[in-house]
Short mmCIF file of C-alpha atoms and ligand atoms in Angstrom, two decimals:
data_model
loop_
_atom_site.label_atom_id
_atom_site.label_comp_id
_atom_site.label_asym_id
_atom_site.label_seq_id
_atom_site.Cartn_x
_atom_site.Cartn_y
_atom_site.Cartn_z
CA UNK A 173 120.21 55.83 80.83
CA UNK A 174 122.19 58.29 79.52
CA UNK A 175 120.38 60.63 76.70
CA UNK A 176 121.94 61.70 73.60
CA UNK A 177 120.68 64.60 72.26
CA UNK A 178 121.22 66.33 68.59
CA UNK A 179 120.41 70.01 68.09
CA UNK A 180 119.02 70.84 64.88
CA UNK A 181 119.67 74.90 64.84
CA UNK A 182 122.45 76.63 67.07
CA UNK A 183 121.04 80.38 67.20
CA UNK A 184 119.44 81.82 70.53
CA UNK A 185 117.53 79.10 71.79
CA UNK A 186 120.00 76.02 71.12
CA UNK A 187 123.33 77.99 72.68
CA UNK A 188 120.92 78.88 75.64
CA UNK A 189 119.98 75.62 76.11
CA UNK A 190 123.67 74.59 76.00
CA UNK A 191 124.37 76.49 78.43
CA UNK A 192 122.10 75.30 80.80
CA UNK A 193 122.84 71.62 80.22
CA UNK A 194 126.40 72.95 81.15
CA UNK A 195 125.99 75.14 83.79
CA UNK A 196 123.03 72.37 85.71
CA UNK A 197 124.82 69.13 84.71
CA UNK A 198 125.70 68.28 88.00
CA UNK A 199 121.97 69.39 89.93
CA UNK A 200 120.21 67.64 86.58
CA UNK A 201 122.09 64.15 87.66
CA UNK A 202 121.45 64.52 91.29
CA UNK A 203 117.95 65.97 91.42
CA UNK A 204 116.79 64.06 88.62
CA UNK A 205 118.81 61.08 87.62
CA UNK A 206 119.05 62.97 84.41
CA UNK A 207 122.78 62.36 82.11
CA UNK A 208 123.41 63.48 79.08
CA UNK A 209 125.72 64.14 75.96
CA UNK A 210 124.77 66.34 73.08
CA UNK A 211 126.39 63.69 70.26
CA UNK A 212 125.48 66.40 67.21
CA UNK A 213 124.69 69.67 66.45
CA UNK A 214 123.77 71.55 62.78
CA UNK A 215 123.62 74.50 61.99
CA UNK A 216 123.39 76.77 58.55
CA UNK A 217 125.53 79.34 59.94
CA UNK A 218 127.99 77.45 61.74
CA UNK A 219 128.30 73.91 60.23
CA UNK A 220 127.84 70.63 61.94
CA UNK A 221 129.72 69.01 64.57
CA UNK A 222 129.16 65.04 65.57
CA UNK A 223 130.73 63.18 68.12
CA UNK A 224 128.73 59.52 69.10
CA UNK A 225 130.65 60.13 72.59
CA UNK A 226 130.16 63.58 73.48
CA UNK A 227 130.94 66.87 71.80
CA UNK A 228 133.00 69.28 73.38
CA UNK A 229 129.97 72.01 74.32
CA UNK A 230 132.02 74.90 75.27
CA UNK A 231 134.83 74.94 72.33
CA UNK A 232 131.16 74.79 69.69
CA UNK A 233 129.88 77.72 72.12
CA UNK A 234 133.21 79.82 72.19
CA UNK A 235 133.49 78.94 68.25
CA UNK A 236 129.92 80.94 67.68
CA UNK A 237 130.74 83.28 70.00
CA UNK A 238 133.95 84.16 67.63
CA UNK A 239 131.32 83.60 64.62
CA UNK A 240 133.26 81.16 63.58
CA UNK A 241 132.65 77.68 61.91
CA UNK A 242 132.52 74.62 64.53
CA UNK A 243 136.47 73.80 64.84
CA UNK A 244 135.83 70.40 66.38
CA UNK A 245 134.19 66.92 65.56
CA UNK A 246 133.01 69.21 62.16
CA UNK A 247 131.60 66.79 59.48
CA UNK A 248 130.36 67.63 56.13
CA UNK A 249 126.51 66.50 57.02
CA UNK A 250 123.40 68.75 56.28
CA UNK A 251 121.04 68.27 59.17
CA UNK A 252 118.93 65.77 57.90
CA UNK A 253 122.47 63.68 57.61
CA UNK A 254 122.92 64.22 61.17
CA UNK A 255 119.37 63.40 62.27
CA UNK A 256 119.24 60.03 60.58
CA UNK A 257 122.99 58.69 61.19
CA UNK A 258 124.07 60.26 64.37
CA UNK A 259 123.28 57.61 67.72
CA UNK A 260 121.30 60.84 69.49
CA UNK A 261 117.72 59.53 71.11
CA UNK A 262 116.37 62.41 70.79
CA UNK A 263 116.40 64.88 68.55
CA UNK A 264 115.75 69.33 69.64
CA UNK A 265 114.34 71.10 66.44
CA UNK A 266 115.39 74.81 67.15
CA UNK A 267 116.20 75.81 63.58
CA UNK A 268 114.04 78.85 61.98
CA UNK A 269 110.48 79.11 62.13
CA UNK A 270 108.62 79.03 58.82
CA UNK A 271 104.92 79.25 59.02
CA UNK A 272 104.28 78.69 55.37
CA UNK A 273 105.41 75.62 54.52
CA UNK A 274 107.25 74.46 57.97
CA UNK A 275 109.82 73.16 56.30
CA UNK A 276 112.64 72.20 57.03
CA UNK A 277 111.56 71.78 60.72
CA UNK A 278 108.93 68.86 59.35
CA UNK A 279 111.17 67.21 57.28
CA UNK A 280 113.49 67.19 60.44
CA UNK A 281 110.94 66.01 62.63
CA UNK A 282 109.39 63.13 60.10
CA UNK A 283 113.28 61.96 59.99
CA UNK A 284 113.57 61.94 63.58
CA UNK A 285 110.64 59.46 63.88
CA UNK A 286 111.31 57.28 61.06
CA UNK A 287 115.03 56.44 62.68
CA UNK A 288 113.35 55.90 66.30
CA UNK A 289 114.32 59.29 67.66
CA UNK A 290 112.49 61.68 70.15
CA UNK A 291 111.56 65.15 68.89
CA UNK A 292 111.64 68.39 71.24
CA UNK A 293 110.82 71.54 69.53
CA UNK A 294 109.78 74.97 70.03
CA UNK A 295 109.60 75.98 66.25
CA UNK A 296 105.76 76.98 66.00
CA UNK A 297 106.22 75.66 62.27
CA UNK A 298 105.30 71.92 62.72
CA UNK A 299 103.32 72.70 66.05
CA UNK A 300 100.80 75.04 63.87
CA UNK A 301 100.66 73.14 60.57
CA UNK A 302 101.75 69.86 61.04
CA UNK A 303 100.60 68.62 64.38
CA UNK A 304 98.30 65.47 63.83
CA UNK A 305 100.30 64.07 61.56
CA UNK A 306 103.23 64.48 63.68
CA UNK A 307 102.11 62.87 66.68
CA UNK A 308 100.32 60.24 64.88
CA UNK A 309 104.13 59.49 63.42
CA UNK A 310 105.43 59.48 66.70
CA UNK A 311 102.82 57.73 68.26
CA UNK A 312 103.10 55.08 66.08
CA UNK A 313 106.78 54.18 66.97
CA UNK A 314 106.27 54.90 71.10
CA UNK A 315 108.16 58.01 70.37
CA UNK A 316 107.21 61.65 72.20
CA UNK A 317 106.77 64.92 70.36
CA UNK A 318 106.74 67.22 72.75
CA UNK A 319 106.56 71.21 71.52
CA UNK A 320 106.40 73.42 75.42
CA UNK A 321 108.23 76.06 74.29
CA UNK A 322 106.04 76.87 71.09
CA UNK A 323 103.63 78.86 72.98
CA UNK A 324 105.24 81.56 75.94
CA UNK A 325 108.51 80.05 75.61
CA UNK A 326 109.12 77.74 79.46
CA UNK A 327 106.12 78.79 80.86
CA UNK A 328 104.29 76.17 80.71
CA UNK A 329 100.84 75.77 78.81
CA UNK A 330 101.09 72.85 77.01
CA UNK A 331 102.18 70.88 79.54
CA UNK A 332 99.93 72.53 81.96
CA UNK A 333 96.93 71.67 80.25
CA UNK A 334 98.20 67.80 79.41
CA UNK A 335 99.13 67.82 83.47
CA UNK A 336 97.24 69.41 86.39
CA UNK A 337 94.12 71.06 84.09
CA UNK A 338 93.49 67.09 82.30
CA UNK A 339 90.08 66.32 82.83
CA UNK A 340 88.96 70.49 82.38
CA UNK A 341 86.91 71.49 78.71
CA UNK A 342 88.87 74.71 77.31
CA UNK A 343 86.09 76.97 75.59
CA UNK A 344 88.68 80.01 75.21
CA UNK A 345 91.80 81.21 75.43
CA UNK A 346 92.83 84.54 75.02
CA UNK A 347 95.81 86.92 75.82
CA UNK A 348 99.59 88.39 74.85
CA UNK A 349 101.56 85.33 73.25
CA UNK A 350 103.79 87.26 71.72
CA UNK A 351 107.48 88.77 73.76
CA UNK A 352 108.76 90.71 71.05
CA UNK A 353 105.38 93.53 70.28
CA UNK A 354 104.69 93.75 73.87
CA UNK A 355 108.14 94.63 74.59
CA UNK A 356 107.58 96.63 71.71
CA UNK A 357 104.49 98.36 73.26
CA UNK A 358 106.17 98.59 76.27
CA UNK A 359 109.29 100.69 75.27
CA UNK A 360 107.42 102.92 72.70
CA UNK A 361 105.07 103.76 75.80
CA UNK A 362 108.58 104.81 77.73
CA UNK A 363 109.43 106.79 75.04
CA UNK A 364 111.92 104.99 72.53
CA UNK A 365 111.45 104.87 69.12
CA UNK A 366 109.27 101.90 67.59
CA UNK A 367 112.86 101.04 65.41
CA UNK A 368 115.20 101.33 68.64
CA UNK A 369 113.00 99.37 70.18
CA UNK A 370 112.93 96.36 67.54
CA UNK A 371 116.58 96.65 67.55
CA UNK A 372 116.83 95.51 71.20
CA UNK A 373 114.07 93.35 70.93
CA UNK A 374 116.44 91.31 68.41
CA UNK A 375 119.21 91.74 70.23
CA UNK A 376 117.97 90.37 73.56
CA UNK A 377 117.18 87.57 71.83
CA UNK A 378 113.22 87.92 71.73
CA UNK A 379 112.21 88.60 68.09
CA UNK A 380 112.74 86.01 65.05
CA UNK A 381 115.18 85.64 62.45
CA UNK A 382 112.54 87.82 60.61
CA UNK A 383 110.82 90.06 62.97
CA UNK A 384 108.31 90.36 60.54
CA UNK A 385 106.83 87.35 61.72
CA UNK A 386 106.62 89.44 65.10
CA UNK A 387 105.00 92.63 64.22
CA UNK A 388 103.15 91.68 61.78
CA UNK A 389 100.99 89.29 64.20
CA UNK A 390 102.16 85.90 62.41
CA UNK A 391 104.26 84.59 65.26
CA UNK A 392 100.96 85.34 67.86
CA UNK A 393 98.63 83.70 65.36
CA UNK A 394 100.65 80.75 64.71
CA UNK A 395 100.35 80.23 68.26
CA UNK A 396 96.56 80.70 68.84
CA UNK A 397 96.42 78.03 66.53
CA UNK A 398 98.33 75.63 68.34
CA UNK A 399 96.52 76.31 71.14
CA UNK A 400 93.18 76.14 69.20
CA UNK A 401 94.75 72.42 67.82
CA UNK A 402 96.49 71.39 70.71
CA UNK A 403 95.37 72.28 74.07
CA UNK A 404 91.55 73.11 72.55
CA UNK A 405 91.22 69.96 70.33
CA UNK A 406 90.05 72.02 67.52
CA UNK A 407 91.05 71.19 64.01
CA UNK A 408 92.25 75.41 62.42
CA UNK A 409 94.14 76.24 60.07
CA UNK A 410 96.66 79.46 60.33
CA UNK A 411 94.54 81.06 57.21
CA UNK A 412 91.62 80.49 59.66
CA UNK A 413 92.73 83.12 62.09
CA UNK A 414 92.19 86.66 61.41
CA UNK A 415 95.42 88.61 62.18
CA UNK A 416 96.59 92.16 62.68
CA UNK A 417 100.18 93.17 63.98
CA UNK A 418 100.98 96.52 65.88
CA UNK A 419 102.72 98.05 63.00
CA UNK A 420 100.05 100.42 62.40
CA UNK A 421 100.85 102.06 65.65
CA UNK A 422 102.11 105.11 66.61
CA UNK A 423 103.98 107.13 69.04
CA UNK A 424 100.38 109.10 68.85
CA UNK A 425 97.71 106.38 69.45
CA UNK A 426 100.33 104.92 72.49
CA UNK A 427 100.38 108.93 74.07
CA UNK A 428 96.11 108.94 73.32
CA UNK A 429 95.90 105.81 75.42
CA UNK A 430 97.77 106.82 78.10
CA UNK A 431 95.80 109.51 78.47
CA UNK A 432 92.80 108.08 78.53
CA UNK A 433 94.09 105.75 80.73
CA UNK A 434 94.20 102.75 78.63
CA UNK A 435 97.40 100.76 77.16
CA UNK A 436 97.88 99.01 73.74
CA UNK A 437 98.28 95.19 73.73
CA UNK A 438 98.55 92.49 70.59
CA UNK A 439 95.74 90.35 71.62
CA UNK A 440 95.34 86.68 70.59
CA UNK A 441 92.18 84.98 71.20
CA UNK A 442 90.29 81.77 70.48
CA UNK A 443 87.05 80.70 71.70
CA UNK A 444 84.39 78.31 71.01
CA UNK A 445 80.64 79.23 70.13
CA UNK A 446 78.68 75.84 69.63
CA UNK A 447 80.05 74.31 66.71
CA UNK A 448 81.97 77.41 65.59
CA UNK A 449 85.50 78.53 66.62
CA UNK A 450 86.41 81.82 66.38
CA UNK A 451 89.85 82.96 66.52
CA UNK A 452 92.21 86.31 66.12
CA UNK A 453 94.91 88.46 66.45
CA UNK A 454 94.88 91.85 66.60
CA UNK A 455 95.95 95.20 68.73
CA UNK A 456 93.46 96.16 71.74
CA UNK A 457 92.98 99.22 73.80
CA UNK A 458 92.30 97.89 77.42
CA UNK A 459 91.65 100.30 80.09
CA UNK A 460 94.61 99.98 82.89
CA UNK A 461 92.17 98.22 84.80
CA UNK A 462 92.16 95.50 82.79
CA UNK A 463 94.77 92.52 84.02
CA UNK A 464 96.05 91.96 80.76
CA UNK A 465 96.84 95.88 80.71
CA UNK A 466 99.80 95.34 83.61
CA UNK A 467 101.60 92.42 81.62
CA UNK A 468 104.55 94.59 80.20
CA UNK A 469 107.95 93.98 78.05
CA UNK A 470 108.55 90.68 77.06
CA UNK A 471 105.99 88.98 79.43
CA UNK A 472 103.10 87.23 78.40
CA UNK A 473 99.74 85.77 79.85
CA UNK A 474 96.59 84.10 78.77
CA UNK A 475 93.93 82.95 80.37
CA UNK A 476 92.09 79.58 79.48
CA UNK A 477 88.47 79.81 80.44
CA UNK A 478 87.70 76.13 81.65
CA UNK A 479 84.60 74.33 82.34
CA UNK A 480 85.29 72.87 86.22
CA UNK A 481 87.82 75.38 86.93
CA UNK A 482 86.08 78.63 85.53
CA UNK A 483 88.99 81.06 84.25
CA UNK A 484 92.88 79.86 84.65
CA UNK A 485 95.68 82.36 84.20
CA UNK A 486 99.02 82.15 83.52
CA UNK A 487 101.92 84.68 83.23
CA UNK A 488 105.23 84.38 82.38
CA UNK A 489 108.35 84.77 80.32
CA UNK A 490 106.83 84.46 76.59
CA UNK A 491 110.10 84.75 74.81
CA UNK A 492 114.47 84.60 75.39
CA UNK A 493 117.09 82.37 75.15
CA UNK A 494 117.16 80.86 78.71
CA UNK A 495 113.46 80.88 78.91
CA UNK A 496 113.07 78.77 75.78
CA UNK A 497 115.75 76.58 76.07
CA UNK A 498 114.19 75.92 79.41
CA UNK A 499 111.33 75.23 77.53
CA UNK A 500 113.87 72.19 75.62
CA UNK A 501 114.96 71.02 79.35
CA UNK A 502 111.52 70.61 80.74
CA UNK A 503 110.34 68.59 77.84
CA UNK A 504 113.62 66.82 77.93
CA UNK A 505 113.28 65.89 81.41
CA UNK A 506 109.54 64.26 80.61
CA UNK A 507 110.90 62.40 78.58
CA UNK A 508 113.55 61.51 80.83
CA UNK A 509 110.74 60.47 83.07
CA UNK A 510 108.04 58.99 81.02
CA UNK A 511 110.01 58.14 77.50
N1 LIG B 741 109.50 85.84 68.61
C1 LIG B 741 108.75 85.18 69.60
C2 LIG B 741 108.18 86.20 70.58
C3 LIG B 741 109.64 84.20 70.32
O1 LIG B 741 108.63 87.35 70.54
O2 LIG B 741 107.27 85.88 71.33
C4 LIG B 741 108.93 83.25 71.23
O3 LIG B 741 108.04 82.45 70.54
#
């Protein structure tokens, strides 16, 4: 079968997943039986573009990359439009991330079920406040919502945990789930400038629309509570997570730590005691010693403390636009495989 695939949102993560549908199109078909066409793709800044038989991928990415409107296949269709009337099977939700409401990523998603369409995503927004009801919808209609890339971008923890650790009890998870702050962390330790530093953060393609969301600790929390919700089986709400960003440190307390041998990291954690679940966000000083202490720039790690297994880490990229839109292939494949 061959997949057709709308993107909802053209910024960092859709163009890089573009590009690797483009640049592995041949290796996807041979290794994995895998064809596709991306049919639609909307976007607030660029416009929408539909084609039922296959858009024209490198004219949309050469348009953006001239910051231009799309110059073929362009309809006047919001996204919603495109979700309900295009012929795509599945449907990626890469538009912002809004942890307040989740909209419009919800409303996207909900759309994409009721018209018998697959949802990818790695907007935290429906992952964090909208999951149960979500998968229920999907459930109902044989449909997969699958969100990898919503927690450490394509390395995979949601998948690993629904995979090879099914059958293991997660009591805790803790560690950096955030790219942008520990790069952050990182190049204020080497010297730059905590603004200088945010600047390349954004441009590399780590940081949100509004890196506020970053340094303030709401993109880390949003994703302790997926895992809390998710890979846990807990039922928290975002407002149930205590949360601190880094923006409260300085040059100073980065030069104090290094001399006493110890290294600032945004920490998220959430564990289970009895009934209770306790969960958080907020800078640590860690002695050098510590493992967590040698994850550095846009890496991330967190280890899931598990009841057969005893501790599990993982480390990888946590942020960028090839790592998540690898995120977008993996789940894409699964459901390639299992859909
Ligand atoms: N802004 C996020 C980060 C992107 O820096 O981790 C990946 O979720």
């Amino acid at each position: 079968m061959k997949h057709r695939i709308a993107l909802i949102g053209f910024g960092n993560v859709g163009q890089g997943l573009a590009e690797i549908l483009l640049n592995k199109e041949k290796e996807l078909k041979k290794e994995y039986g895998y064809e596709y066409s991306v049919v639609g793709i909307s976007d607030v800044a660029w416009g929408t573009a539909y084609n039922p038989d296959g858009l024209d991928i490198p004219s949309l990415l050469a348009d953006v990359k001239e910051k231009q409107k799309f110059s073929k296949d362009a309809k006047n269709w919001d996204s919603l439009k495109l979700i309900k009337e295009s012929n795509a099977n599945v449907v990626c939700e890469l538009a912002f991330t809004n942890l307040e409401t989740g909209d419009p990523a919800i409303s996207h998603c909900k759309a994409a079920f009721e018209t018998g369409k697959h949802v990818v995503t790695s907007n935290k927004g429906p992952a964090a406040l909208a999951y149960r009801e979500l998968k229920e919808a999907a459930d109902k209609k044989g449909l997969k919502f699958l969100i990898e890339g919503t927690v450490m971008s394509g390395t995979p923890v949601i998948n690993l945990m629904e995979g090879p650790l099914a059958g293991c009890t997660i009591s805790a998870a803790r560690g950096i789930v955030n790219g942008t702050t520990n790069y952050i962390l990182t190049q204020m330790e080497g010297g730059m400038s905590y603004g200088d530093a945010l600047k390349k953060a954004q441009e590399l393609g780590y940081a949100e629309a509004d890196p506020t969301g970053d340094v303030e600790g709401y993109d880390a929390r949003g994703k302790v509570t997926i895992l809390a919700n998710v890979v846990m089986g807990t039922s928290l709400k975002i407002s149930d997570v205590a949360c601190q960003g880094i923006t409260k440190i300085t040059q100073e307390d980065i030069a104090t730590a290094k001399a006493e041998n110890c290294r600032w990291k945004l920490i998220g954690s959430v564990k289970k005691e009895g009934e209770k679940i306790i969960a958080s966000v907020a800078p640590e000083k860690l002695p050098l010693t510590h493992p967590l202490a040698g994850v550095m720039g846009a890496t991330n790690a967190i280890t899931f403390s598990t009841d057969l297994l005893g501790d599990v880490s993982i480390v990888g990229p946590g942020a960028g636009r090839t790592q998540t839109g690898f995120s977008i292939l993996t789940d894409l494949l699964h459901i390639h495989r299992n859909g």
